[in-house]
CSV table of C-alpha atoms in Angstrom, one decimal:
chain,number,residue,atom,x,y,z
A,1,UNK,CA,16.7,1.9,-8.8
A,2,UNK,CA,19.1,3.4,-6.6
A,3,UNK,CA,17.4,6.9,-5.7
A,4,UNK,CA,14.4,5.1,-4.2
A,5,UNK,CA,17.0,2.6,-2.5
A,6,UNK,CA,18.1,5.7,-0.9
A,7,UNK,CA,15.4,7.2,-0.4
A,8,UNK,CA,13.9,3.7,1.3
A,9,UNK,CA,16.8,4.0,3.8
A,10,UNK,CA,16.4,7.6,4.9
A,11,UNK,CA,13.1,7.2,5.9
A,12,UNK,CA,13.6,4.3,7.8
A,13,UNK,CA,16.1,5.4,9.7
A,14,UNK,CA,14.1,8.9,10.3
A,15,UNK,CA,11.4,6.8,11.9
A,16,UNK,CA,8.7,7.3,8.6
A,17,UNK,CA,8.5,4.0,7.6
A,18,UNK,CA,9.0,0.6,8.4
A,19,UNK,CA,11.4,-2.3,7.6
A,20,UNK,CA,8.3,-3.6,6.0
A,21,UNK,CA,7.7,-0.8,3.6
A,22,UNK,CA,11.5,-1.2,2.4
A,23,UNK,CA,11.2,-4.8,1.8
A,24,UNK,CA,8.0,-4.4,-0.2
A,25,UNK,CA,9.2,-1.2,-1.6
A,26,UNK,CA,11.9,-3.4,-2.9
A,27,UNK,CA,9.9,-5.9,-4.3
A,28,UNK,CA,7.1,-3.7,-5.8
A,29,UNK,CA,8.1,-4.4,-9.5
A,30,UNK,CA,8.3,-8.4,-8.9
A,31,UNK,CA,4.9,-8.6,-7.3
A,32,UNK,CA,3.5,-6.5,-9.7
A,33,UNK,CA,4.8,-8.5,-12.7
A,34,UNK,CA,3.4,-11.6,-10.5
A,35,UNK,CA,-0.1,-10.0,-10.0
A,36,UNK,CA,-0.2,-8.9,-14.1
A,37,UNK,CA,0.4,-12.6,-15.2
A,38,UNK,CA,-2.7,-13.4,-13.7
A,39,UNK,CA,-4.5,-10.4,-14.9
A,40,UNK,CA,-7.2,-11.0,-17.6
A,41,UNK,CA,-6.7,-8.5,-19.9
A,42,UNK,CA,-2.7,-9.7,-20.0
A,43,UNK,CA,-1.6,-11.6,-22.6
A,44,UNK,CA,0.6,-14.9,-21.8
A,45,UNK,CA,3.6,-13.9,-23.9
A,46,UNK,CA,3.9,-10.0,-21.5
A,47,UNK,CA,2.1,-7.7,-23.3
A,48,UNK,CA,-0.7,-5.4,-22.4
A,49,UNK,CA,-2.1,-2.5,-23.7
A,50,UNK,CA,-1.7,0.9,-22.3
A,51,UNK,CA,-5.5,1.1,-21.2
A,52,UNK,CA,-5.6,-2.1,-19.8
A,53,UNK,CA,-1.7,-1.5,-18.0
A,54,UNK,CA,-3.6,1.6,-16.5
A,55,UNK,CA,-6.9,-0.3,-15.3
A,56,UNK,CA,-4.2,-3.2,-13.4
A,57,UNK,CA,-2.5,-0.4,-11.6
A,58,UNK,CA,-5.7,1.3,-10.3
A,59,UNK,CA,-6.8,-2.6,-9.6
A,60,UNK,CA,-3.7,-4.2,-8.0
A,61,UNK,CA,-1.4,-1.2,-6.4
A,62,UNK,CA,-3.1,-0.3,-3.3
A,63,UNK,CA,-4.1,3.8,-2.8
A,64,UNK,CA,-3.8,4.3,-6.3
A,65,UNK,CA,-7.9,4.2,-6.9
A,66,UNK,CA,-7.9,7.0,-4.3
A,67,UNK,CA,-4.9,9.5,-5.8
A,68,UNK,CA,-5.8,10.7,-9.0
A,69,UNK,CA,-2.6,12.9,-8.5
A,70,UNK,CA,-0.4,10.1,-8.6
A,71,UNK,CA,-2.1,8.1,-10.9
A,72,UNK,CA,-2.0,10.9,-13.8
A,73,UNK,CA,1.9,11.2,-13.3
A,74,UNK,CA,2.3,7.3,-13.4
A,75,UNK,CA,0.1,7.5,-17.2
A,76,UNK,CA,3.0,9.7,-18.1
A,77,UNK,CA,5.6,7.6,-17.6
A,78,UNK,CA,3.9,5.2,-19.9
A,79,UNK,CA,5.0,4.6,-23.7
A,80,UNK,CA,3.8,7.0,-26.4
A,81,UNK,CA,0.7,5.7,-28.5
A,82,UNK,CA,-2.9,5.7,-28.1
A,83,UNK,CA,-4.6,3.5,-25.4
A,84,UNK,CA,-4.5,0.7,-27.7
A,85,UNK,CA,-1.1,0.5,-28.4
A,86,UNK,CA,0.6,-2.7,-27.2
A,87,UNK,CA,3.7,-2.7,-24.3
A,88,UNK,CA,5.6,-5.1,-22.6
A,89,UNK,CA,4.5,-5.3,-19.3
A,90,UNK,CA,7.9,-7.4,-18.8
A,91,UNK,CA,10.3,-4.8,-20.1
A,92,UNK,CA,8.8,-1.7,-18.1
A,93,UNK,CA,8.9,-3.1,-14.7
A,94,UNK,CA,12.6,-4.2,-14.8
A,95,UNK,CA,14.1,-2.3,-11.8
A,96,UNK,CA,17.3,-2.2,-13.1
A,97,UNK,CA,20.0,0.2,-10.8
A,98,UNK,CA,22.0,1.5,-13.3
A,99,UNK,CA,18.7,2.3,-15.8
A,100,UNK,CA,15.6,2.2,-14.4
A,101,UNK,CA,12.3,2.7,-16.4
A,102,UNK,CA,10.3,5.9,-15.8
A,103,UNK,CA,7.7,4.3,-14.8
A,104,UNK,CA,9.6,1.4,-12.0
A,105,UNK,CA,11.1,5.0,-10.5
A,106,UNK,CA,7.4,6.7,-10.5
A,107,UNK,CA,6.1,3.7,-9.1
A,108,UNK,CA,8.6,3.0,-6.0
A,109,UNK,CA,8.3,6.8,-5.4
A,110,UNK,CA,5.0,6.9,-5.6
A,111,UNK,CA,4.8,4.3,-3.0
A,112,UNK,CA,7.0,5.2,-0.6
A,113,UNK,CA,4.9,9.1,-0.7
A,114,UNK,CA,1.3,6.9,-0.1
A,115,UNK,CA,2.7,5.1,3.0
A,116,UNK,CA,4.3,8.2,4.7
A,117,UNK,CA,0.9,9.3,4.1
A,118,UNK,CA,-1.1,6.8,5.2
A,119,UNK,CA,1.1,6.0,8.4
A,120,UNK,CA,0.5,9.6,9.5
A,121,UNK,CA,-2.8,9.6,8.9
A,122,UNK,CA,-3.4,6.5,11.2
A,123,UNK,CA,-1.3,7.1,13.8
A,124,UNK,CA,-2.8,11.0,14.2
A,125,UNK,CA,-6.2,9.3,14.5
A,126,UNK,CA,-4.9,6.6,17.0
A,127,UNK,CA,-3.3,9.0,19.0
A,128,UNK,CA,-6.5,11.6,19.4
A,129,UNK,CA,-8.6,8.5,20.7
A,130,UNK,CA,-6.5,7.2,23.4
A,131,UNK,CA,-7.1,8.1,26.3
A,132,UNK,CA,-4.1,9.3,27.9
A,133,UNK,CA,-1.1,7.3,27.2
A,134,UNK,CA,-3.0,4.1,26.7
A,135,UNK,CA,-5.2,2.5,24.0
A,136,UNK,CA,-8.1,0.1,24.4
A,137,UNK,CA,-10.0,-2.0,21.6
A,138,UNK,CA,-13.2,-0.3,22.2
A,139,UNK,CA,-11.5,3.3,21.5
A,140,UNK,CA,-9.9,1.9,18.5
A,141,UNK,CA,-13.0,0.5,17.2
A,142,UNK,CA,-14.4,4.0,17.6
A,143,UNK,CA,-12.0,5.4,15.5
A,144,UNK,CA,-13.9,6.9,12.5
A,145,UNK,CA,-11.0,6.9,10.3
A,146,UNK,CA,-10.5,3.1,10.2
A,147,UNK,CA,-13.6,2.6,7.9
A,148,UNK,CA,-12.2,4.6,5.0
A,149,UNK,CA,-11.3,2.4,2.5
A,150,UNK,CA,-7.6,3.2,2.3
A,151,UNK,CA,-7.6,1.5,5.6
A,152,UNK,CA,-9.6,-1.6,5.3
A,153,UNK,CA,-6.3,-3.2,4.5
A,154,UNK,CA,-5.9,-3.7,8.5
A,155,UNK,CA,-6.9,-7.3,9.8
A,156,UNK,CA,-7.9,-8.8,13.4
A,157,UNK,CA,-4.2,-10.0,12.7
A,158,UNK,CA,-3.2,-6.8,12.9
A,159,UNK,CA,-5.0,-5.5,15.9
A,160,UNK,CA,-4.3,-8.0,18.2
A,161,UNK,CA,-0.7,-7.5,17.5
A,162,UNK,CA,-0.8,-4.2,18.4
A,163,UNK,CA,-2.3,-5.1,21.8
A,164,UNK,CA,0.1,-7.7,22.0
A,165,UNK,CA,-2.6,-11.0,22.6
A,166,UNK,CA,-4.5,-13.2,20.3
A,167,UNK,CA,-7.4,-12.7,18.5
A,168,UNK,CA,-9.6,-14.8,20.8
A,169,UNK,CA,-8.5,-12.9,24.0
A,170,UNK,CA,-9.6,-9.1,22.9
A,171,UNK,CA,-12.0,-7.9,24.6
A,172,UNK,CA,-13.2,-4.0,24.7
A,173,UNK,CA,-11.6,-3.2,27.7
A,174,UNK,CA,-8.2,-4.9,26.1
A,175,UNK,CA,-5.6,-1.9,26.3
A,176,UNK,CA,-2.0,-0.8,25.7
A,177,UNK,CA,0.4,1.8,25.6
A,178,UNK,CA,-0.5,4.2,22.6
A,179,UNK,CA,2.8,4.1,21.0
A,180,UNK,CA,3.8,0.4,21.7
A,181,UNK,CA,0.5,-0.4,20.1
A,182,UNK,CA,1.5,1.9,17.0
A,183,UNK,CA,4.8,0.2,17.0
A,184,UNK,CA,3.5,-3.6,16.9
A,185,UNK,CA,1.0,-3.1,14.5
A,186,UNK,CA,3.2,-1.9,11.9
A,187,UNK,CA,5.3,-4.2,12.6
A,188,UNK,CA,4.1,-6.5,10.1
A,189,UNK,CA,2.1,-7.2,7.1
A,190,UNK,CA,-0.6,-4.4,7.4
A,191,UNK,CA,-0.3,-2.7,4.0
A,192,UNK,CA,0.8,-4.2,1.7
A,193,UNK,CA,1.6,-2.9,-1.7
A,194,UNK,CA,-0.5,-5.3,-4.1
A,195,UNK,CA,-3.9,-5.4,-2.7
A,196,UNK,CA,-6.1,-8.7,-2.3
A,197,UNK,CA,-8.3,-9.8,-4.6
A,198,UNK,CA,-11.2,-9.8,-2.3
A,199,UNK,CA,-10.4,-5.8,-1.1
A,200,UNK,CA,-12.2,-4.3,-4.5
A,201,UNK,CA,-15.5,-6.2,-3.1
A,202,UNK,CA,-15.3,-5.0,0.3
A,203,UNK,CA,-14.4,-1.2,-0.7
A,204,UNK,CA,-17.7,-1.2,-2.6
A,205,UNK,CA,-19.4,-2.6,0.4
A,206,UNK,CA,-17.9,0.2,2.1
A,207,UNK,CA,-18.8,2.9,-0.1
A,208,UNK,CA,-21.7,5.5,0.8
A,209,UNK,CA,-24.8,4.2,-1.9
């Protein structure tokens, strides 16, 4: 779709997102279709039905569980017909450029809104718990933010990047330069746009009871 082509290339070059985010912005609808053919309620020959099409987003696209908002204006992009109805999972994720599907634009929109989002978010709360210029482990483990589930995506991986050493070598006292660490720890994997297939468990876990 070219608007959210565009749109992918303006915020990277105004500093908002990543070349990360525009690669998986760019291949949103392909992992998605991947993720639906394993998803049990899909059948094998690319249908689904509406209910069960809206049950895989909440499932696979990460933040959607946690934005009503946006998951309401993604239903609406969605065939007419009662939740029953049948659809081809195949024909409304093609990201054509010249036509793309209501719901392929919603969804690559959508996406590029959450990680704005979620990148301010995190680096506001990384910033207030530095001390100074620099960052150490032990204030980002303090960081109350980090244990929202939105945010369980980010891995040891991750972290250690940021610092710049390996995952055996961090220690509390480990530190860096606040925005270096922003810099190198999204620069990388750390959200990506399907979610794994262990995160639903660890959400749960993470949930008050």
């Amino acid at each position: 779709a070219a608007e959210p082509d565009f749109l992918c290339w303006q915020l990277l070059l105004d500093g908002r997102v990543t070349d990360f985010v525009v690669r998986e912005n760019q291949q949103l609808c392909a992992k998605f279709l991947e993720y639906l053919k394993h998803f049990p309620r899909a059948k094998e020959d690319g249908s689904i039905t509406k209910q069960n099409l809206f049950s895989a987003v909440q499932k696979g696209l990460r933040n959607k569980r946690h934005n009503r908002a946006n998951l309401l204006r993604l239903q609406q992009t969605f065939p007419p017909g009662g939740q029953e109805t049948s659809v081809s999972y195949r024909g409304l994720l093609v990201d054509d450029m010249f036509m793309p599907s209501p719901l392929v634009f919603c969804l690559r929109i959508q996406h590029l809104e959450e990680q704005v989002e979620w990148s301010t978010k995190l680096c506001t709360a990384i910033r207030a718990a530095a001390s100074e210029s620099r960052l150490s482990y032990g204030e980002y483990i303090g960081i109350d933010l980090l244990a929202d589930p939105e945010f369980l995506c980010i891995d040891h991986t991750d972290i250690a990047r940021g610092f710049g050493v390996d995952k055996a070598d961090m220690r509390l006292e480990t530190s860096q330069d606040v925005e270096k660490f922003l810099r190198n720890l999204q620069d990388g994997c750390v959200c990506p746009v399907i979610r794994g297939m262990d995160e639903e468990d660890e959400e749960r876990a993470a949930e008050p009871q």
